[in-house]
Amino acid sequence: MKKFAFTLLLLLFVIVLPEHGQAASGTSKIILDGKEITAGQNAPVENVNGTVMVPLRMIAENLGYKVDWNQTTKTVTIEQQGKSLKLVVNQTSASVDDKTVILPVAPLLRSDTTLVPLRFIAEQFGLSVDWDNTQKIVTLITPQIPDSNTGSGSGSGGTGVVTPPSGNTSGLTMINGVSFSENRLIIAMEGSSVPKISKMSGPERIVIDLPGATFSDLFGSGQELDPNLNGKLAVTDYPDVSGVRYSLFSTDPYTVRFVIDLNHAKNYSMEVTGDTSKLVIVDLNAQSTEDTATLPGASGRKLVVLDAGHGAKDSGAVGVTGKYEKNFNLAIVLKTAELLKKESNIDVVLTRSDDTFLELKDRAAMANNLNADMFISVHANANSSSAASGTETYYQREASKALANVMHKYLVQATGLKDRGVRYGNFHVIRETKMPAVLLEAGYLSNKGDEAALFTEALQNKVAAGIVSGIKEYFGL
Ligand SMILES: [Zn+2]
């Protein structure tokens, strides 16, 4: 459970930063075992959205790890103590040995080097990492006795972080994520926990207990979790709901609790879908606890899952003037969902409805578990060449090709940018989904003209309307 401590640390690290500023150079000092280390004149350290990014050569020269760079695949491999990390430029999913993990910020290409997230890498190899926000100092401490297994037992740097009990958590259900959209709470989990739901008053609330469950290592990288494993989800614009809280309610026996705080008494229905990767859906649109008619995609309506790429600490591409891809993606998805409300034959579910993070596999699992009829992932692109510009639509499976052609026609029309065509792309969310699925790359944030256009209200409205037209044409509605 060492990684858990890491995600908590990471979270504190992000929280204490004053603002989600733009990449700023030279703001951070790095101290390794009492000595300051520097990256050299040409390759400054950057602070991207609260994550300190350092040149790859610093990892090799100062930490002494074996570093390999593959120019063709833009892959960085870092090895030490028989452990291997693989990171790809502009990709937030990375691998630790054979396990997929999500990086707080994807590796970035700079003129003559690649920047990688320092804390993530240091923690993976068992270093203790601390952050002094006032003085902008990162302190790294090499463990006295290198742990040959997982690096467990390295200190938490005296930051007062409570590590979860080190008891055996195998066999427990893992809670991977939570989202709230369309008046529905959706909890993503892996395991066989059977949720218990109850209504309580004074104040009005709905309590969902998940016996035999705990938060997975990755939960904390997407959602807020304090040192005592409590957190809350930002819920705005829903008149019934004042907030959602969650906690590791008990460790003996293990229980995770979610609480929906209500502004007034409200009925709900609960549904659990999926096999090993499950979704618990608590629907506040229901009139009674027996009512399932308002679950998404019921009564013959077509169900579209809209996926705003990235979120929270994962900003996605960063534009030439510092604008974040995650914000563009979310804006498009919210505008599209708003337009789809008027379509009585189409239901829509969002993988995320605010600036939170969801793992790729949970995005795909959500669409699969809901038996969605269509999956659309919204993104904007970036390239090391600022000249790259234009609109692309990606499919991964043959079954998605027809949808890709239809969507692309409307997308190109809407953006008015260069037509870069319908393309094959082996992206997780469009590969692992079971329904027709496309990934839209509206334009290039690394291109000045594209970035400016993509962040205008006019273009965003056109893209949202174009997506709706594409959905309707594809379904023949
Ligand atoms: Zn993206």
GROMACS .gro file of C-alpha atoms and ligand atoms in nm:
model
  478
    1MET     CA    1   0.000   0.000   0.000
    2LYS     CA    2   0.304   0.223  -0.031
    3LYS     CA    3   0.161   0.375  -0.345
    4PHE     CA    4  -0.133   0.493  -0.145
    5ALA     CA    5   0.093   0.707   0.066
    6PHE     CA    6   0.239   0.833  -0.254
    7THR     CA    7  -0.092   0.945  -0.397
    8LEU     CA    8  -0.172   1.117  -0.073
    9LEU     CA    9   0.158   1.295  -0.078
   10LEU     CA   10   0.104   1.391  -0.435
   11LEU     CA   11  -0.232   1.529  -0.345
   12LEU     CA   12  -0.096   1.740  -0.062
   13PHE     CA   13   0.172   1.853  -0.296
   14VAL     CA   14  -0.087   1.978  -0.542
   15ILE     CA   15  -0.322   2.126  -0.286
   16VAL     CA   16  -0.064   2.347  -0.121
   17LEU     CA   17   0.028   2.513  -0.447
   18PRO     CA   18  -0.131   2.856  -0.470
   19GLU     CA   19  -0.290   2.826  -0.810
   20HIS     CA   20  -0.308   2.625  -1.124
   21GLY     CA   21  -0.064   2.851  -1.292
   22GLN     CA   22   0.093   2.816  -1.626
   23ALA     CA   23   0.423   2.644  -1.672
   24ALA     CA   24   0.676   2.862  -1.501
   25SER     CA   25   1.047   2.809  -1.533
   26GLY     CA   26   1.305   2.816  -1.261
   27THR     CA   27   1.063   2.843  -0.972
   28SER     CA   28   1.172   2.527  -0.796
   29LYS     CA   29   1.488   2.432  -0.615
   30ILE     CA   30   1.572   2.063  -0.581
   31ILE     CA   31   1.773   1.929  -0.286
   32LEU     CA   32   1.895   1.571  -0.301
   33ASP     CA   33   2.031   1.434   0.028
   34GLY     CA   34   2.118   1.785   0.145
   35LYS     CA   35   2.280   1.906  -0.179
   36GLU     CA   36   2.114   2.125  -0.438
   37ILE     CA   37   2.098   1.974  -0.784
   38THR     CA   38   2.051   2.174  -1.102
   39ALA     CA   39   1.944   2.090  -1.449
   40GLY     CA   40   2.169   2.321  -1.645
   41GLN     CA   41   2.104   2.641  -1.835
   42ASN     CA   42   1.940   2.497  -2.144
   43ALA     CA   43   1.696   2.269  -1.972
   44PRO     CA   44   1.520   2.446  -1.688
   45VAL     CA   45   1.295   2.279  -1.436
   46GLU     CA   46   0.926   2.359  -1.495
   47ASN     CA   47   0.632   2.365  -1.263
   48VAL     CA   48   0.334   2.246  -1.465
   49ASN     CA   49   0.000   2.269  -1.292
   50GLY     CA   50   0.159   2.192  -0.957
   51THR     CA   51   0.388   1.915  -1.074
   52VAL     CA   52   0.763   1.971  -1.086
   53MET     CA   53   0.894   1.852  -1.422
   54VAL     CA   54   1.267   1.793  -1.463
   55PRO     CA   55   1.489   1.718  -1.763
   56LEU     CA   56   1.550   1.352  -1.821
   57ARG     CA   57   1.925   1.405  -1.786
   58MET     CA   58   1.875   1.511  -1.424
   59ILE     CA   59   1.723   1.170  -1.354
   60ALA     CA   60   2.026   1.003  -1.510
   61GLU     CA   61   2.304   1.231  -1.383
   62ASN     CA   62   2.182   1.320  -1.035
   63LEU     CA   63   1.976   1.022  -0.931
   64GLY     CA   64   2.196   0.777  -1.118
   65TYR     CA   65   1.915   0.581  -1.277
   66LYS     CA   66   1.960   0.408  -1.611
   67VAL     CA   67   1.774   0.613  -1.871
   68ASP     CA   68   1.690   0.520  -2.227
   69TRP     CA   69   1.520   0.733  -2.493
   70ASN     CA   70   1.350   0.595  -2.802
   71GLN     CA   71   1.317   0.877  -3.055
   72THR     CA   72   1.073   0.690  -3.280
   73THR     CA   73   0.820   0.596  -3.015
   74LYS     CA   74   0.902   0.897  -2.791
   75THR     CA   75   0.936   0.655  -2.504
   76VAL     CA   76   1.150   0.705  -2.196
   77THR     CA   77   1.261   0.397  -2.005
   78ILE     CA   78   1.404   0.441  -1.656
   79GLU     CA   79   1.554   0.144  -1.474
   80GLN     CA   80   1.686   0.095  -1.123
   81GLN     CA   81   1.690  -0.194  -0.876
   82GLY     CA   82   1.529  -0.425  -1.132
   83LYS     CA   83   1.230  -0.196  -1.161
   84SER     CA   84   1.139  -0.046  -1.496
   85LEU     CA   85   0.931   0.263  -1.572
   86LYS     CA   86   0.810   0.342  -1.923
   87LEU     CA   87   0.679   0.691  -2.000
   88VAL     CA   88   0.567   0.827  -2.336
   89VAL     CA   89   0.575   1.194  -2.436
   90ASN     CA   90   0.230   1.355  -2.411
   91GLN     CA   91   0.078   1.041  -2.259
   92THR     CA   92  -0.039   1.034  -1.900
   93SER     CA   93  -0.062   0.658  -1.889
   94ALA     CA   94   0.273   0.503  -1.808
   95SER     CA   95   0.386   0.161  -1.693
   96VAL     CA   96   0.567   0.046  -1.382
   97ASP     CA   97   0.699  -0.299  -1.472
   98ASP     CA   98   0.381  -0.429  -1.637
   99LYS     CA   99   0.129  -0.232  -1.438
  100THR     CA  100  -0.040   0.071  -1.593
  101VAL     CA  101  -0.032   0.387  -1.384
  102ILE     CA  102  -0.149   0.742  -1.446
  103LEU     CA  103   0.099   1.027  -1.430
  104PRO     CA  104   0.003   1.362  -1.278
  105VAL     CA  105   0.143   1.530  -1.591
  106ALA     CA  106   0.251   1.364  -1.916
  107PRO     CA  107   0.619   1.389  -2.014
  108LEU     CA  108   0.683   1.699  -2.227
  109LEU     CA  109   0.916   1.753  -2.519
  110ARG     CA  110   1.137   2.059  -2.491
  111SER     CA  111   1.389   2.181  -2.746
  112ASP     CA  112   1.661   1.931  -2.663
  113THR     CA  113   1.528   1.724  -2.379
  114THR     CA  114   1.225   1.556  -2.232
  115LEU     CA  115   1.074   1.673  -1.905
  116VAL     CA  116   0.941   1.410  -1.667
  117PRO     CA  117   0.748   1.434  -1.338
  118LEU     CA  118   1.015   1.425  -1.066
  119ARG     CA  119   0.803   1.322  -0.769
  120PHE     CA  120   0.644   1.031  -0.949
  121ILE     CA  121   0.977   0.888  -1.056
  122ALA     CA  122   1.154   0.948  -0.724
  123GLU     CA  123   0.870   0.787  -0.529
  124GLN     CA  124   0.868   0.484  -0.757
  125PHE     CA  125   1.228   0.416  -0.659
  126GLY     CA  126   1.162   0.458  -0.289
  127LEU     CA  127   1.292   0.811  -0.236
  128SER     CA  128   1.119   1.021   0.022
  129VAL     CA  129   0.993   1.343  -0.136
  130ASP     CA  130   0.890   1.660   0.041
  131TRP     CA  131   0.775   1.998  -0.087
  132ASP     CA  132   0.819   2.333   0.080
  133ASN     CA  133   0.563   2.556  -0.082
  134THR     CA  134   0.679   2.885   0.067
  135GLN     CA  135   1.031   2.847  -0.060
  136LYS     CA  136   0.945   2.628  -0.359
  137ILE     CA  137   1.192   2.359  -0.258
  138VAL     CA  138   1.169   1.991  -0.342
  139THR     CA  139   1.360   1.777  -0.094
  140LEU     CA  140   1.457   1.426  -0.197
  141ILE     CA  141   1.602   1.177   0.049
  142THR     CA  142   1.754   0.848  -0.059
  143PRO     CA  143   1.649   0.562   0.167
  144GLN     CA  144   1.923   0.435   0.400
  145ILE     CA  145   1.871   0.074   0.306
  146PRO     CA  146   1.733   0.030  -0.041
  147ASP     CA  147   1.426  -0.190  -0.031
  148SER     CA  148   1.459  -0.459  -0.293
  149ASN     CA  149   1.088  -0.528  -0.314
  150THR     CA  150   0.852  -0.238  -0.347
  151GLY     CA  151   1.026   0.040  -0.165
  152SER     CA  152   0.771   0.009   0.111
  153GLY     CA  153   0.860   0.152   0.443
  154SER     CA  154   1.020   0.469   0.314
  155GLY     CA  155   0.909   0.759   0.525
  156SER     CA  156   0.645   1.008   0.437
  157GLY     CA  157   0.888   1.293   0.485
  158GLY     CA  158   0.735   1.409   0.806
  159THR     CA  159   0.441   1.571   0.634
  160GLY     CA  160   0.196   1.418   0.876
  161VAL     CA  161   0.047   1.185   0.621
  162VAL     CA  162  -0.143   0.894   0.767
  163THR     CA  163  -0.076   0.576   0.575
  164PRO     CA  164  -0.363   0.333   0.550
  165PRO     CA  165  -0.343   0.019   0.764
  166SER     CA  166  -0.091  -0.221   0.623
  167GLY     CA  167  -0.324  -0.516   0.670
  168ASN     CA  168  -0.392  -0.758   0.390
  169THR     CA  169  -0.620  -0.588   0.142
  170SER     CA  170  -0.631  -0.874  -0.110
  171GLY     CA  171  -0.983  -0.991  -0.176
  172LEU     CA  172  -1.121  -0.646  -0.103
  173THR     CA  173  -1.327  -0.457  -0.357
  174MET     CA  174  -1.130  -0.164  -0.497
  175ILE     CA  175  -1.306   0.169  -0.544
  176ASN     CA  176  -1.150   0.329  -0.851
  177GLY     CA  177  -1.349   0.645  -0.907
  178VAL     CA  178  -1.666   0.845  -0.860
  179SER     CA  179  -1.854   1.097  -1.072
  180PHE     CA  180  -2.179   1.289  -1.057
  181SER     CA  181  -2.372   1.387  -1.370
  182GLU     CA  182  -2.735   1.412  -1.480
  183ASN     CA  183  -2.843   1.374  -1.118
  184ARG     CA  184  -2.673   1.034  -1.096
  185LEU     CA  185  -2.389   0.927  -0.872
  186ILE     CA  186  -2.167   0.672  -1.044
  187ILE     CA  187  -1.908   0.474  -0.847
  188ALA     CA  188  -1.655   0.264  -1.038
  189MET     CA  189  -1.527  -0.042  -0.854
  190GLU     CA  190  -1.359  -0.378  -0.903
  191GLY     CA  191  -1.478  -0.665  -0.687
  192SER     CA  192  -1.789  -0.822  -0.548
  193SER     CA  193  -1.894  -0.577  -0.277
  194VAL     CA  194  -2.274  -0.550  -0.253
  195PRO     CA  195  -2.366  -0.188  -0.179
  196LYS     CA  196  -2.610  -0.108   0.100
  197ILE     CA  197  -2.809   0.208   0.050
  198SER     CA  198  -3.026   0.397   0.296
  199LYS     CA  199  -3.204   0.728   0.336
  200MET     CA  200  -3.138   0.940   0.643
  201SER     CA  201  -3.281   1.267   0.759
  202GLY     CA  202  -3.177   1.558   0.980
  203PRO     CA  203  -3.010   1.661   0.749
  204GLU     CA  204  -3.148   1.478   0.447
  205ARG     CA  205  -2.896   1.244   0.288
  206ILE     CA  206  -2.848   0.915   0.107
  207VAL     CA  207  -2.581   0.683   0.245
  208ILE     CA  208  -2.419   0.412   0.033
  209ASP     CA  209  -2.197   0.165   0.220
  210LEU     CA  210  -1.966  -0.069   0.031
  211PRO     CA  211  -1.872  -0.355   0.266
  212GLY     CA  212  -1.538  -0.524   0.205
  213ALA     CA  213  -1.414  -0.230   0.001
  214THR     CA  214  -1.130   0.019   0.013
  215PHE     CA  215  -0.998   0.294  -0.214
  216SER     CA  216  -0.763   0.168  -0.485
  217ASP     CA  217  -0.418   0.315  -0.528
  218LEU     CA  218  -0.547   0.513  -0.822
  219PHE     CA  219  -0.854   0.662  -0.659
  220GLY     CA  220  -0.648   0.928  -0.485
  221SER     CA  221  -0.479   1.034  -0.806
  222GLY     CA  222  -0.813   1.135  -0.950
  223GLN     CA  223  -1.019   1.238  -0.651
  224GLU     CA  224  -0.960   1.436  -0.341
  225LEU     CA  225  -0.857   1.225  -0.039
  226ASP     CA  226  -0.723   1.378   0.279
  227PRO     CA  227  -0.474   1.204   0.511
  228ASN     CA  228  -0.761   1.035   0.694
  229LEU     CA  229  -0.900   0.906   0.365
  230ASN     CA  230  -1.196   1.142   0.355
  231GLY     CA  231  -1.285   1.343   0.050
  232LYS     CA  232  -1.558   1.518  -0.136
  233LEU     CA  233  -1.675   1.562  -0.491
  234ALA     CA  234  -1.758   1.902  -0.634
  235VAL     CA  235  -2.127   1.902  -0.723
  236THR     CA  236  -2.271   2.226  -0.856
  237ASP     CA  237  -2.585   2.314  -1.049
  238TYR     CA  238  -2.792   2.028  -0.913
  239PRO     CA  239  -3.079   2.169  -0.705
  240ASP     CA  240  -3.135   1.842  -0.516
  241VAL     CA  241  -2.776   1.790  -0.408
  242SER     CA  242  -2.549   2.002  -0.192
  243GLY     CA  243  -2.251   1.772  -0.210
  244VAL     CA  244  -2.106   1.422  -0.216
  245ARG     CA  245  -1.866   1.295   0.051
  246TYR     CA  246  -1.678   0.970   0.083
  247SER     CA  247  -1.450   0.803   0.332
  248LEU     CA  248  -1.286   0.481   0.432
  249PHE     CA  249  -1.551   0.448   0.700
  250SER     CA  250  -1.407   0.143   0.871
  251THR     CA  251  -1.109  -0.089   0.837
  252ASP     CA  252  -1.247  -0.359   1.065
  253PRO     CA  253  -1.433  -0.473   0.869
  254TYR     CA  254  -1.337  -0.269   0.564
  255THR     CA  255  -1.615  -0.036   0.447
  256VAL     CA  256  -1.614   0.259   0.209
  257ARG     CA  257  -1.899   0.505   0.259
  258PHE     CA  258  -2.042   0.755   0.013
  259VAL     CA  259  -2.289   1.018   0.131
  260ILE     CA  260  -2.505   1.228  -0.102
  261ASP     CA  261  -2.603   1.540   0.094
  262LEU     CA  262  -2.947   1.656  -0.016
  263ASN     CA  263  -3.118   1.993  -0.003
  264HIS     CA  264  -3.452   1.816   0.051
  265ALA     CA  265  -3.581   1.460   0.080
  266LYS     CA  266  -3.540   1.277  -0.250
  267ASN     CA  267  -3.615   0.932  -0.388
  268TYR     CA  268  -3.356   0.728  -0.569
  269SER     CA  269  -3.301   0.402  -0.749
  270MET     CA  270  -2.981   0.202  -0.737
  271GLU     CA  271  -2.841  -0.027  -0.999
  272VAL     CA  272  -2.516  -0.226  -1.014
  273THR     CA  273  -2.389  -0.319  -1.361
  274GLY     CA  274  -2.085  -0.504  -1.496
  275ASP     CA  275  -1.889  -0.819  -1.412
  276THR     CA  276  -1.555  -0.769  -1.239
  277SER     CA  277  -1.532  -0.401  -1.326
  278LYS     CA  278  -1.860  -0.268  -1.192
  279LEU     CA  279  -2.054   0.056  -1.173
  280VAL     CA  280  -2.285   0.144  -0.888
  281ILE     CA  281  -2.541   0.394  -1.017
  282VAL     CA  282  -2.754   0.589  -0.772
  283ASP     CA  283  -3.016   0.774  -0.975
  284LEU     CA  284  -3.192   1.071  -0.817
  285ASN     CA  285  -3.417   1.112  -1.121
  286ALA     CA  286  -3.618   0.813  -1.003
  287GLN     CA  287  -3.960   0.866  -0.850
  288SER     CA  288  -3.929   0.568  -0.615
  289THR     CA  289  -3.676   0.308  -0.510
  290GLU     CA  290  -3.845   0.051  -0.739
  291ASP     CA  291  -3.833   0.282  -1.039
  292THR     CA  292  -3.570   0.199  -1.298
  293ALA     CA  293  -3.735   0.367  -1.596
  294THR     CA  294  -3.514   0.672  -1.582
  295LEU     CA  295  -3.186   0.483  -1.596
  296PRO     CA  296  -2.985   0.595  -1.897
  297GLY     CA  297  -3.076   0.427  -2.225
  298ALA     CA  298  -3.405   0.287  -2.098
  299SER     CA  299  -3.727   0.277  -2.304
  300GLY     CA  300  -3.550   0.238  -2.637
  301ARG     CA  301  -3.364   0.567  -2.619
  302LYS     CA  302  -3.015   0.572  -2.766
  303LEU     CA  303  -2.749   0.613  -2.501
  304VAL     CA  304  -2.444   0.823  -2.588
  305VAL     CA  305  -2.147   0.837  -2.352
  306LEU     CA  306  -1.951   1.159  -2.392
  307ASP     CA  307  -1.596   1.148  -2.263
  308ALA     CA  308  -1.405   1.469  -2.195
  309GLY     CA  309  -1.042   1.361  -2.214
  310HIS     CA  310  -0.802   1.414  -1.920
  311GLY     CA  311  -0.901   1.620  -1.613
  312ALA     CA  312  -0.775   1.744  -1.277
  313LYS     CA  313  -0.397   1.707  -1.251
  314ASP     CA  314  -0.389   1.560  -1.600
  315SER     CA  315  -0.417   1.874  -1.811
  316GLY     CA  316  -0.374   1.696  -2.143
  317ALA     CA  317  -0.195   1.905  -2.405
  318VAL     CA  318  -0.083   2.252  -2.301
  319GLY     CA  319  -0.139   2.514  -2.569
  320VAL     CA  320   0.110   2.769  -2.700
  321THR     CA  321  -0.034   3.034  -2.470
  322GLY     CA  322  -0.071   2.789  -2.182
  323LYS     CA  323  -0.435   2.689  -2.223
  324TYR     CA  324  -0.523   2.338  -2.109
  325GLU     CA  325  -0.671   2.071  -2.330
  326LYS     CA  326  -0.878   1.931  -2.040
  327ASN     CA  327  -1.077   2.257  -2.025
  328PHE     CA  328  -1.152   2.257  -2.397
  329ASN     CA  329  -1.265   1.894  -2.380
  330LEU     CA  330  -1.495   1.959  -2.085
  331ALA     CA  331  -1.647   2.271  -2.244
  332ILE     CA  332  -1.735   2.078  -2.561
  333VAL     CA  333  -1.884   1.786  -2.370
  334LEU     CA  334  -2.098   2.010  -2.147
  335LYS     CA  335  -2.225   2.210  -2.444
  336THR     CA  336  -2.303   1.889  -2.636
  337ALA     CA  337  -2.487   1.741  -2.337
  338GLU     CA  338  -2.689   2.061  -2.303
  339LEU     CA  339  -2.798   2.037  -2.669
  340LEU     CA  340  -2.879   1.666  -2.633
  341LYS     CA  341  -3.125   1.743  -2.354
  342LYS     CA  342  -3.363   1.860  -2.627
  343GLU     CA  343  -3.342   1.522  -2.805
  344SER     CA  344  -3.609   1.299  -2.656
  345ASN     CA  345  -3.468   0.989  -2.828
  346ILE     CA  346  -3.116   1.031  -2.696
  347ASP     CA  347  -2.985   0.986  -2.343
  348VAL     CA  348  -2.643   1.108  -2.248
  349VAL     CA  349  -2.398   1.016  -1.974
  350LEU     CA  350  -2.073   1.203  -1.915
  351THR     CA  351  -1.763   1.021  -1.793
  352ARG     CA  352  -1.676   1.341  -1.613
  353SER     CA  353  -1.880   1.656  -1.561
  354ASP     CA  354  -1.620   1.871  -1.390
  355ASP     CA  355  -1.248   1.905  -1.350
  356THR     CA  356  -1.187   1.559  -1.208
  357PHE     CA  357  -0.985   1.269  -1.333
  358LEU     CA  358  -1.092   0.923  -1.439
  359GLU     CA  359  -0.872   0.635  -1.542
  360LEU     CA  360  -0.891   0.533  -1.907
  361LYS     CA  361  -1.017   0.186  -1.824
  362ASP     CA  362  -1.295   0.329  -1.609
  363ARG     CA  363  -1.408   0.554  -1.893
  364ALA     CA  364  -1.438   0.251  -2.123
  365ALA     CA  365  -1.590   0.036  -1.848
  366MET     CA  366  -1.853   0.299  -1.782
  367ALA     CA  367  -1.973   0.290  -2.144
  368ASN     CA  368  -1.957  -0.092  -2.156
  369ASN     CA  369  -2.140  -0.139  -1.827
  370LEU     CA  370  -2.413   0.101  -1.929
  371ASN     CA  371  -2.449  -0.083  -2.261
  372ALA     CA  372  -2.412   0.249  -2.440
  373ASP     CA  373  -2.494   0.277  -2.810
  374MET     CA  374  -2.216   0.521  -2.887
  375PHE     CA  375  -1.896   0.653  -2.727
  376ILE     CA  376  -1.740   0.986  -2.818
  377SER     CA  377  -1.413   1.099  -2.661
  378VAL     CA  378  -1.327   1.466  -2.707
  379HIS     CA  379  -0.966   1.583  -2.725
  380ALA     CA  380  -0.736   1.843  -2.873
  381ASN     CA  381  -0.395   1.755  -3.005
  382ALA     CA  382  -0.039   1.877  -2.968
  383ASN     CA  383   0.273   1.829  -3.173
  384SER     CA  384   0.639   1.916  -3.124
  385SER     CA  385   0.610   2.108  -3.451
  386SER     CA  386   0.402   2.422  -3.410
  387ALA     CA  387   0.315   2.403  -3.779
  388ALA     CA  388   0.089   2.098  -3.731
  389SER     CA  389  -0.272   2.210  -3.757
  390GLY     CA  390  -0.615   2.068  -3.822
  391THR     CA  391  -0.890   1.827  -3.730
  392GLU     CA  392  -0.872   1.448  -3.704
  393THR     CA  393  -1.120   1.176  -3.612
  394TYR     CA  394  -0.991   0.841  -3.485
  395TYR     CA  395  -1.142   0.493  -3.483
  396GLN     CA  396  -0.980   0.172  -3.360
  397ARG     CA  397  -1.226  -0.103  -3.459
  398GLU     CA  398  -1.395  -0.172  -3.793
  399ALA     CA  399  -1.732  -0.132  -3.621
  400SER     CA  400  -1.647   0.231  -3.548
  401LYS     CA  401  -1.545   0.333  -3.900
  402ALA     CA  402  -1.889   0.438  -4.020
  403LEU     CA  403  -1.940   0.653  -3.712
  404ALA     CA  404  -1.595   0.807  -3.759
  405ASN     CA  405  -1.681   0.907  -4.117
  406VAL     CA  406  -2.007   1.070  -4.015
  407MET     CA  407  -1.862   1.251  -3.714
  408HIS     CA  408  -1.560   1.374  -3.905
  409LYS     CA  409  -1.776   1.533  -4.175
  410TYR     CA  410  -1.949   1.750  -3.912
  411LEU     CA  411  -1.639   1.808  -3.702
  412VAL     CA  412  -1.432   1.949  -3.989
  413GLN     CA  413  -1.723   2.167  -4.093
  414ALA     CA  414  -1.755   2.296  -3.736
  415THR     CA  415  -1.389   2.371  -3.667
  416GLY     CA  416  -1.319   2.514  -4.012
  417LEU     CA  417  -0.961   2.392  -3.963
  418LYS     CA  418  -0.751   2.187  -4.203
  419ASP     CA  419  -0.902   1.843  -4.275
  420ARG     CA  420  -0.647   1.585  -4.158
  421GLY     CA  421  -0.884   1.299  -4.223
  422VAL     CA  422  -1.034   0.996  -4.053
  423ARG     CA  423  -0.754   0.789  -3.905
  424TYR     CA  424  -0.684   0.464  -3.726
  425GLY     CA  425  -0.559   0.520  -3.371
  426ASN     CA  426  -0.493   0.257  -3.108
  427PHE     CA  427  -0.636   0.456  -2.817
  428HIS     CA  428  -0.749   0.272  -2.506
  429VAL     CA  429  -1.097   0.423  -2.478
  430ILE     CA  430  -1.197   0.349  -2.838
  431ARG     CA  431  -1.027   0.008  -2.836
  432GLU     CA  432  -1.172  -0.127  -2.513
  433THR     CA  433  -1.527  -0.001  -2.562
  434LYS     CA  434  -1.770  -0.246  -2.719
  435MET     CA  435  -1.997  -0.001  -2.908
  436PRO     CA  436  -1.910   0.226  -3.203
  437ALA     CA  437  -1.653   0.464  -3.054
  438VAL     CA  438  -1.457   0.759  -3.188
  439LEU     CA  439  -1.193   0.993  -3.053
  440LEU     CA  440  -1.209   1.348  -3.185
  441GLU     CA  441  -0.896   1.562  -3.206
  442ALA     CA  442  -1.052   1.898  -3.282
  443GLY     CA  443  -0.727   2.080  -3.354
  444TYR     CA  444  -0.369   2.139  -3.240
  445LEU     CA  445  -0.313   2.341  -2.924
  446SER     CA  446   0.056   2.355  -3.017
  447ASN     CA  447  -0.050   2.567  -3.316
  448LYS     CA  448  -0.122   2.932  -3.242
  449GLY     CA  449  -0.413   2.966  -3.486
  450ASP     CA  450  -0.577   2.639  -3.382
  451GLU     CA  451  -0.545   2.717  -3.012
  452ALA     CA  452  -0.701   3.062  -3.050
  453ALA     CA  453  -0.990   2.920  -3.255
  454LEU     CA  454  -1.058   2.623  -3.024
  455PHE     CA  455  -1.103   2.847  -2.722
  456THR     CA  456  -1.364   3.073  -2.882
  457GLU     CA  457  -1.725   3.038  -2.775
  458ALA     CA  458  -1.835   3.044  -3.139
  459LEU     CA  459  -1.621   2.748  -3.244
  460GLN     CA  460  -1.710   2.547  -2.934
  461ASN     CA  461  -2.081   2.598  -2.998
  462LYS     CA  462  -2.036   2.488  -3.359
  463VAL     CA  463  -1.844   2.176  -3.256
  464ALA     CA  464  -2.110   2.081  -3.000
  465ALA     CA  465  -2.385   2.131  -3.260
  466GLY     CA  466  -2.178   1.932  -3.512
  467ILE     CA  467  -2.141   1.641  -3.272
  468VAL     CA  468  -2.519   1.640  -3.215
  469SER     CA  469  -2.578   1.641  -3.594
  470GLY     CA  470  -2.334   1.352  -3.631
  471ILE     CA  471  -2.505   1.151  -3.356
  472LYS     CA  472  -2.847   1.206  -3.512
  473GLU     CA  473  -2.736   1.121  -3.864
  474TYR     CA  474  -2.563   0.804  -3.744
  475PHE     CA  475  -2.869   0.685  -3.554
  476GLY     CA  476  -3.101   0.796  -3.836
  477LEU     CA  477  -3.291   1.025  -3.600
  478ZN      ZN  478  -0.606   1.442  -2.516
   0.00000   0.00000   0.00000
